[in-house]
PDB file of C-alpha atoms in Angstrom:
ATOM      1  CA  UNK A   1     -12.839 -37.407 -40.513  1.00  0.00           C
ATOM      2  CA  UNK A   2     -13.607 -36.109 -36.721  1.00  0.00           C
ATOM      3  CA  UNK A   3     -10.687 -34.784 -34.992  1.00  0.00           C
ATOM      4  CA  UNK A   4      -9.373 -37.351 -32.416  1.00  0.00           C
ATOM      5  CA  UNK A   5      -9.445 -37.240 -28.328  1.00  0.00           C
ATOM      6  CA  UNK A   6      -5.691 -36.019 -28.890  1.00  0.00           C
ATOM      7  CA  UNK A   7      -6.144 -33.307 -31.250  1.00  0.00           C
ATOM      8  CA  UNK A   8      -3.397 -30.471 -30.296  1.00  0.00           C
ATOM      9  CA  UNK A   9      -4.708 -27.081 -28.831  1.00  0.00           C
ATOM     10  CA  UNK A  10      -4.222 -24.079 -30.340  1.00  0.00           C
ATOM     11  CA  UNK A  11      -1.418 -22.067 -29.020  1.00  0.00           C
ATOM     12  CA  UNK A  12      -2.030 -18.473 -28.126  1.00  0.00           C
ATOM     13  CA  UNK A  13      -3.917 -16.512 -25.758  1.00  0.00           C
ATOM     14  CA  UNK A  14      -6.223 -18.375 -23.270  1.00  0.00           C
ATOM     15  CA  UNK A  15     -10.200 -18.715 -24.166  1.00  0.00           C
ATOM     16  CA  UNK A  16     -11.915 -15.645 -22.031  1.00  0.00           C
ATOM     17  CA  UNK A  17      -8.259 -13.383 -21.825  1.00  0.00           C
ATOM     18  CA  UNK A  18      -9.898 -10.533 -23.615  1.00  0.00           C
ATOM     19  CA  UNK A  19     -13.418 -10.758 -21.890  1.00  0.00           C
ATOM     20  CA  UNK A  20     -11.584 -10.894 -18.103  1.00  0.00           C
ATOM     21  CA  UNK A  21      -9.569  -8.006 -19.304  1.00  0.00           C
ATOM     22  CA  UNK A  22     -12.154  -6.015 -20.327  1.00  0.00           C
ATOM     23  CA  UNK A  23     -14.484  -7.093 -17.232  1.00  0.00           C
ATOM     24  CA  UNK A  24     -11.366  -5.510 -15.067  1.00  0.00           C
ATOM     25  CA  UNK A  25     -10.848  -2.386 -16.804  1.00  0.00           C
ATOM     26  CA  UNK A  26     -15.094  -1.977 -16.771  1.00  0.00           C
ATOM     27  CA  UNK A  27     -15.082  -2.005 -13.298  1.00  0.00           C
ATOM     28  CA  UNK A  28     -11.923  -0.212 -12.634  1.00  0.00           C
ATOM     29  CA  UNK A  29     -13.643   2.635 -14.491  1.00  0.00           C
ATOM     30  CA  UNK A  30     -16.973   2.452 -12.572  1.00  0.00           C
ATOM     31  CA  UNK A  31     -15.074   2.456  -9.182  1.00  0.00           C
ATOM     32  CA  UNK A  32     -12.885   5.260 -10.272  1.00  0.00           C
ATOM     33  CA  UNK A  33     -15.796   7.467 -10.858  1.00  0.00           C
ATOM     34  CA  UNK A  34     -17.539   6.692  -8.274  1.00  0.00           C
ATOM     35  CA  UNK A  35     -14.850   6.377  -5.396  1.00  0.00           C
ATOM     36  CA  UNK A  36     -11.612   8.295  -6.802  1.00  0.00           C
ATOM     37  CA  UNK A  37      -7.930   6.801  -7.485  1.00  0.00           C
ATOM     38  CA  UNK A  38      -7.031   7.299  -3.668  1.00  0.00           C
ATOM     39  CA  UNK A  39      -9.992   5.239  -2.460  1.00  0.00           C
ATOM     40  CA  UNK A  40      -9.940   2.609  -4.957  1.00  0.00           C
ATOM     41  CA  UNK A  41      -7.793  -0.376  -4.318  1.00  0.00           C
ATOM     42  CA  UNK A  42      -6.253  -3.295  -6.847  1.00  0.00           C
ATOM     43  CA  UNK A  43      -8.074  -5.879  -4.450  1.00  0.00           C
ATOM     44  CA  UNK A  44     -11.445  -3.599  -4.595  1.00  0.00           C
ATOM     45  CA  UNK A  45     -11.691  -3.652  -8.375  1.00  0.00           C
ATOM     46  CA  UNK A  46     -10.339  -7.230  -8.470  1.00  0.00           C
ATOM     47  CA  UNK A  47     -13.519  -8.437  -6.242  1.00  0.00           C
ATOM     48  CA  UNK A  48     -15.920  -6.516  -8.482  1.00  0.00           C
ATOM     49  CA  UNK A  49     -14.518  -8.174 -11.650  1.00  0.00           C
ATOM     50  CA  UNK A  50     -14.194 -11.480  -9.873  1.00  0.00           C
ATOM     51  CA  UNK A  51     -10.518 -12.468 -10.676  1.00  0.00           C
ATOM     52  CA  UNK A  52      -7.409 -12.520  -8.451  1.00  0.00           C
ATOM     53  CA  UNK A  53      -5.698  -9.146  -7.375  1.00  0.00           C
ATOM     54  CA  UNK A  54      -2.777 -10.721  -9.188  1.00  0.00           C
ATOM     55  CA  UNK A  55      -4.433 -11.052 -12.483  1.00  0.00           C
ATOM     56  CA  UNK A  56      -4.541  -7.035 -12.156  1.00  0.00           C
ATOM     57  CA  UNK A  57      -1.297  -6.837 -11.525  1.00  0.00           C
ATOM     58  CA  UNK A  58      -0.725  -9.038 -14.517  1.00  0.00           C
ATOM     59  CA  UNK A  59      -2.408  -7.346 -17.259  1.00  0.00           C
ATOM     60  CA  UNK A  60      -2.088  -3.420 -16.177  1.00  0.00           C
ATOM     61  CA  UNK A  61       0.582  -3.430 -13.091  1.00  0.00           C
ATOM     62  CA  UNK A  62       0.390  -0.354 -10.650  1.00  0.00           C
ATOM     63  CA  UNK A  63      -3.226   1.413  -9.956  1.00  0.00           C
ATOM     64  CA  UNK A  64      -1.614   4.569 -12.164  1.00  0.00           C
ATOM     65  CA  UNK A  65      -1.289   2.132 -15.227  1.00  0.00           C
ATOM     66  CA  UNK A  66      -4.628   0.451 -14.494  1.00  0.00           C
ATOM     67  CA  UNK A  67      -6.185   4.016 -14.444  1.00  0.00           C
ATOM     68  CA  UNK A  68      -4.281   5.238 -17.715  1.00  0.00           C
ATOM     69  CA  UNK A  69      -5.711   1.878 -19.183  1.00  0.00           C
ATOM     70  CA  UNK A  70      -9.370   2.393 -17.605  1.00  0.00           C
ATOM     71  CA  UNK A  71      -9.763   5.894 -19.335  1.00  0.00           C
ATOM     72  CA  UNK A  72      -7.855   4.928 -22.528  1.00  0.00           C
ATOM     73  CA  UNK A  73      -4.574   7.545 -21.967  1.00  0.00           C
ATOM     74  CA  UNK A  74      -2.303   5.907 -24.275  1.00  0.00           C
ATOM     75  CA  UNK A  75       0.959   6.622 -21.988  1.00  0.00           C
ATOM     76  CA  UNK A  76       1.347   5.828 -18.530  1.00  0.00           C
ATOM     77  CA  UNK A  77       1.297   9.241 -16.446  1.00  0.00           C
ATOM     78  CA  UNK A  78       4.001   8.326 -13.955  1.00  0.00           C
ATOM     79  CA  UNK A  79       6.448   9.288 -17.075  1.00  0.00           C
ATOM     80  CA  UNK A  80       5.257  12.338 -17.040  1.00  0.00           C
ATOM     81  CA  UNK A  81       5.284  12.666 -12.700  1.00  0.00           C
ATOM     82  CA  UNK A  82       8.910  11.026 -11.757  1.00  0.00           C
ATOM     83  CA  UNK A  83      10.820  13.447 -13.813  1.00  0.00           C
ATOM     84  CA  UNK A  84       9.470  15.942 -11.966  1.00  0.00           C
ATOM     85  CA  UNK A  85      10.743  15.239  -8.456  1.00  0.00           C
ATOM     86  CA  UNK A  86      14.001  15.467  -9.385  1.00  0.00           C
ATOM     87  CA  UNK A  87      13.156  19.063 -10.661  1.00  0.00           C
ATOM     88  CA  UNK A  88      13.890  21.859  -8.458  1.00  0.00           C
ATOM     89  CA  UNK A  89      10.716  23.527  -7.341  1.00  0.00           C
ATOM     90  CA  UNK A  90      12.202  27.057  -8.855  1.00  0.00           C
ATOM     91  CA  UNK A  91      12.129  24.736 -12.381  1.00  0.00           C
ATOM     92  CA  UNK A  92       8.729  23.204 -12.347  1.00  0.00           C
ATOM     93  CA  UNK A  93       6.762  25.891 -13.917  1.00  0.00           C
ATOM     94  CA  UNK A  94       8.988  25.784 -16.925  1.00  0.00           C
ATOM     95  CA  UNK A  95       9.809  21.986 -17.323  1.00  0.00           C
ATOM     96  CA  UNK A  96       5.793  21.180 -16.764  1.00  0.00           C
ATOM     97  CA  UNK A  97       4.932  22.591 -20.474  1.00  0.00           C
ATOM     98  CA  UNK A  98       8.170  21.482 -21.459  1.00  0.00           C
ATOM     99  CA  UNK A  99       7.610  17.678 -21.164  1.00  0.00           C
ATOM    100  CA  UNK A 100       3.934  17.695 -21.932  1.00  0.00           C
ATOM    101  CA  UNK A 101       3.742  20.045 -24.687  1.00  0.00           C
ATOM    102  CA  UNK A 102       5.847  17.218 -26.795  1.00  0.00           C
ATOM    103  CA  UNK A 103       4.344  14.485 -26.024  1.00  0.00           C
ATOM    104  CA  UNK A 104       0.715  16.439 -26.641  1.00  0.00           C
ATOM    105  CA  UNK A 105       2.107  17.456 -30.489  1.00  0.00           C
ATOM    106  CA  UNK A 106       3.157  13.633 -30.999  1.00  0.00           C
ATOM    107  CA  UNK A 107       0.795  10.917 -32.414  1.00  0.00           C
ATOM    108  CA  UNK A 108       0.378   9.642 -29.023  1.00  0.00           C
ATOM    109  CA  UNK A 109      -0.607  13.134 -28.129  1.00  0.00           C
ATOM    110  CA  UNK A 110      -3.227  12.765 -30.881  1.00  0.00           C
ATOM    111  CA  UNK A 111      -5.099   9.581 -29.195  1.00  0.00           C
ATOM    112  CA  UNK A 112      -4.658  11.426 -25.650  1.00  0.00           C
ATOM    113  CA  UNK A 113      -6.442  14.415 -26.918  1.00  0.00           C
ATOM    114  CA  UNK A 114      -9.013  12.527 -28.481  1.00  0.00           C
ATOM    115  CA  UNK A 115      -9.443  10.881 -24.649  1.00  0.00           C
ATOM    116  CA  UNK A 116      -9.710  14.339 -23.118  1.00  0.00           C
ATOM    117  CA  UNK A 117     -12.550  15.135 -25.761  1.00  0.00           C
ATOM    118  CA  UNK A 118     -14.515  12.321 -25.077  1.00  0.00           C
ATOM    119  CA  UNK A 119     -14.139  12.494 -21.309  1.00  0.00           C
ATOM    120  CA  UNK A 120     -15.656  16.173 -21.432  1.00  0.00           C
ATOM    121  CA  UNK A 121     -18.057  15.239 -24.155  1.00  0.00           C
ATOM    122  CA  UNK A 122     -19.183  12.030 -21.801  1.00  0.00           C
ATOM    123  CA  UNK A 123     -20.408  11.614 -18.244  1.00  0.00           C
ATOM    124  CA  UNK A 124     -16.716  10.745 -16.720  1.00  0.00           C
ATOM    125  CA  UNK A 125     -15.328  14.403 -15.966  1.00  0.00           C
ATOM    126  CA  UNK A 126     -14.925  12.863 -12.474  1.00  0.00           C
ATOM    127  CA  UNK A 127     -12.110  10.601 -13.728  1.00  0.00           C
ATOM    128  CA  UNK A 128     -10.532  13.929 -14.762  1.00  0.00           C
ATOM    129  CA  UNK A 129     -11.120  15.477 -11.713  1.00  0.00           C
ATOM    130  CA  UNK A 130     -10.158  12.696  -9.896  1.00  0.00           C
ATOM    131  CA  UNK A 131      -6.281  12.231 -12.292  1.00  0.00           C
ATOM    132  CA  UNK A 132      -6.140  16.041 -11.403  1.00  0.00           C
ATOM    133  CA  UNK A 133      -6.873  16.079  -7.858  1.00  0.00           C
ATOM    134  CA  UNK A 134      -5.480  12.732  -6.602  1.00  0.00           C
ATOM    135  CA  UNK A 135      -2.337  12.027  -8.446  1.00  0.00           C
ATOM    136  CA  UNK A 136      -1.227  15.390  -9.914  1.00  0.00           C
ATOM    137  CA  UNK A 137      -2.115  17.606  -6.991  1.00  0.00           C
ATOM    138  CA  UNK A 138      -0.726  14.577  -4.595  1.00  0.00           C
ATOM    139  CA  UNK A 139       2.370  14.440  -6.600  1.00  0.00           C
ATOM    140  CA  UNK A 140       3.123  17.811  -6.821  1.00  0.00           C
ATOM    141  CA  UNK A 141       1.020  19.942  -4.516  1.00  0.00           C
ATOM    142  CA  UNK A 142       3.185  18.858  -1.034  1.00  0.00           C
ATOM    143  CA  UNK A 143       6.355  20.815  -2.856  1.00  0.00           C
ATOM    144  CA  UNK A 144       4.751  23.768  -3.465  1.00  0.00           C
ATOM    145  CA  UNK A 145       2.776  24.405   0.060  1.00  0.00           C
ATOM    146  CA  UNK A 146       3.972  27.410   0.966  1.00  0.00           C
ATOM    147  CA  UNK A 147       1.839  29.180   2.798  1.00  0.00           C
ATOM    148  CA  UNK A 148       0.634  25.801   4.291  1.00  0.00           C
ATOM    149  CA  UNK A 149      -2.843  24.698   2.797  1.00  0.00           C
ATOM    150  CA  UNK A 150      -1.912  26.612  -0.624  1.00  0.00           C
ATOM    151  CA  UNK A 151      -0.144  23.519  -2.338  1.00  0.00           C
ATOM    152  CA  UNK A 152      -3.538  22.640  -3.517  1.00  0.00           C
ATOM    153  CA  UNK A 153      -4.902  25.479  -4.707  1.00  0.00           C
ATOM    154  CA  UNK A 154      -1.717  26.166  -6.417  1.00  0.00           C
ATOM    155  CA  UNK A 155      -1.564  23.133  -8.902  1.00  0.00           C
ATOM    156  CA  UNK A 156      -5.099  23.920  -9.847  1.00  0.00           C
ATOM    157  CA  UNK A 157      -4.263  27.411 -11.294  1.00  0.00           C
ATOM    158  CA  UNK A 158      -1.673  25.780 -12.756  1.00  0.00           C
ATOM    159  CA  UNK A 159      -3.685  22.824 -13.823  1.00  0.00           C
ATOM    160  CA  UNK A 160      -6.616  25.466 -15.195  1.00  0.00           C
ATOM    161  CA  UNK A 161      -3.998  27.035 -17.391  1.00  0.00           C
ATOM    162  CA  UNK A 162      -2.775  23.776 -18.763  1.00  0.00           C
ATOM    163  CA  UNK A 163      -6.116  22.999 -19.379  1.00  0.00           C
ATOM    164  CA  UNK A 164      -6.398  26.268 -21.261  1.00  0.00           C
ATOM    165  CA  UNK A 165      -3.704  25.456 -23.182  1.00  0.00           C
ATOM    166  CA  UNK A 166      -5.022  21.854 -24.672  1.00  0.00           C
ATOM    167  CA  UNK A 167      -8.433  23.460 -25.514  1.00  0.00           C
ATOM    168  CA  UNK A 168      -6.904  26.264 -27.535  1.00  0.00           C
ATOM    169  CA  UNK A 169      -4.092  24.304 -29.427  1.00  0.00           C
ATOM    170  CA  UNK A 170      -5.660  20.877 -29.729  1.00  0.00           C
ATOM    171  CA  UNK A 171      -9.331  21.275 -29.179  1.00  0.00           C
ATOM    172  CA  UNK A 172     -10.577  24.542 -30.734  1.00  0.00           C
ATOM    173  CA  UNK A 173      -7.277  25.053 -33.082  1.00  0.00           C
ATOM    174  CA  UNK A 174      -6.595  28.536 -32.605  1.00  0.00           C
ATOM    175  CA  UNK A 175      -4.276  30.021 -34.757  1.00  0.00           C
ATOM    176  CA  UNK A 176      -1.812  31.083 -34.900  1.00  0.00           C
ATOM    177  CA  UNK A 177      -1.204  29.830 -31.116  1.00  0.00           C
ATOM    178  CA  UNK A 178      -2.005  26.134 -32.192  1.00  0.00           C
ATOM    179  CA  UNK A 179       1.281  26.110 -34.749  1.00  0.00           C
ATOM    180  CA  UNK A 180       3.323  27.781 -32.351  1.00  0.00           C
ATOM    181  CA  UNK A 181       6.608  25.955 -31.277  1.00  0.00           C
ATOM    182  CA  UNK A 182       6.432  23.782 -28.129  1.00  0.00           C
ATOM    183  CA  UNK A 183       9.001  25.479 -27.041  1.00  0.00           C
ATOM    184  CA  UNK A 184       7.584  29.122 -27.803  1.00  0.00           C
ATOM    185  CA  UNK A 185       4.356  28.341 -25.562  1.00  0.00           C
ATOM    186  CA  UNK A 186       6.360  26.555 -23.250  1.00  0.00           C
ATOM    187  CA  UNK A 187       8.686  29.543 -22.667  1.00  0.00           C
ATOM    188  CA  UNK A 188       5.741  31.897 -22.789  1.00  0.00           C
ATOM    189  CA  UNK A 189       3.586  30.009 -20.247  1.00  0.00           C
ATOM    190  CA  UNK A 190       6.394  29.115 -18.001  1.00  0.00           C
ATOM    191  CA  UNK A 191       6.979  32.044 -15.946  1.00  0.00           C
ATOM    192  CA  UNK A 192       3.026  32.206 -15.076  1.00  0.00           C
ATOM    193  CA  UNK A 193       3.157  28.702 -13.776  1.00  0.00           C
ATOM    194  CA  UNK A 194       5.958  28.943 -11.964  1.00  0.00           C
ATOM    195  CA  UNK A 195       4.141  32.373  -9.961  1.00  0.00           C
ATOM    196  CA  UNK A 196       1.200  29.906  -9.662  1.00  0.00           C
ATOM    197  CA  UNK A 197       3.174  27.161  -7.974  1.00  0.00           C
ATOM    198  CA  UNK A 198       5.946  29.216  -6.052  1.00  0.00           C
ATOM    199  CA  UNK A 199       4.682  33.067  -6.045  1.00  0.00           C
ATOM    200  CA  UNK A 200       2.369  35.256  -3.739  1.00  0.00           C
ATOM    201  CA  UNK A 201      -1.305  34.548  -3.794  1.00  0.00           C
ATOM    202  CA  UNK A 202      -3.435  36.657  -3.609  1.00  0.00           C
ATOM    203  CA  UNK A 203      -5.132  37.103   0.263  1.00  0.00           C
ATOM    204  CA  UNK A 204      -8.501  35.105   0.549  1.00  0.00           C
ATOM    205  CA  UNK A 205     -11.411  36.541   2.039  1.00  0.00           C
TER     206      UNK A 205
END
């Protein structure tokens, strides 16, 4: 017996939700490569994917979340970046490894790891460089620019250490540093981090 002109739709997600979704996050990835975070608006990557700059909003709200989504960070990274303004600057270097040693050693630290491999493995290190130099150095590096134009160069050190840090522990597994205590490596790395952010640099030629 064929189903009649009144047959009841199926309740759930609309037809197409998962292709538009994907179509966004596609081109938000292409755009972040190629332009960076700062240069890359909601409305830009909502005209390449050809849907509304609300629909954006809808399925990923802020540009930060959109960009965690885009590169497959399975936590968004302003939880990681509002703590820290209400950290004195004399704290940072100690409550950086603090928070993010944690949440690397968790099972969500597990799927984040396995995004760092792949983004090193692949062709999008410029999403990397772009997370580092847009929203962490942005975030952070205005604090910490003392003498003025060192903020920067400052939150790289510190962002080269960090970086250190993930390939040791998570990536290569060396022991016995990888089964250290957070808090042991936090502790330990803390006071270098904290001369990277607030101590002298060295004079530049």
């Amino acid at each position: 017996m064929s189903a009649g002109p009144q047959q009841a739709k199926r309740p759930g997600r609309p037809r197409g939700a998962s292709d538009t979704r994907e179509r966004i996050l596609a081109n938000a990835r292409e755009l972040f490569a190629r332009n960076g975070i700062d240069k890359t608006s909601i409305r830009a990557i909502a005209a390449a994917a050809g849907v509304d700059s609300a629909l954006v909003h809808h399925y990923f709200g802020t540009k930060e979340q959109l960009f965690a989504a885009a590169i497959n960070i399975p936590v968004d990274p302003m939880t990681i970046l509002v703590p820290l303004r209400d950290t004195p600057i004399e704290e940072l270097g100690l409550v950086l490894p603090t928070i993010l040693l944690p949440l690397w050693d968790s099972e969500m630290g597990d799927a984040l790891i396995a995004t760092i491999r792949s983004l090193v493995a692949g062709s999008d290190v410029s999403l990397i460089r772009s997370f580092l130099q847009e929203v962490i150095t942005a975030e952070i590096g205005p604090r910490v620019d003392n003498p003025p134009g060192s903020g920067r160069l400052r939150v790289q050190f510190v962002a080269s250490q960090l970086v250190g840090v993930v390939m040791a522990r998570y990536i290569i597994g060396l022991e016995p540093f990888a089964s250290l205590p957070a808090e042991q490596v936090a502790a330990t790395i803390g006071p270098t981090l904290q001369r990277y952010l607030t101590g002298e640099l060295p004079a530049l030629p």
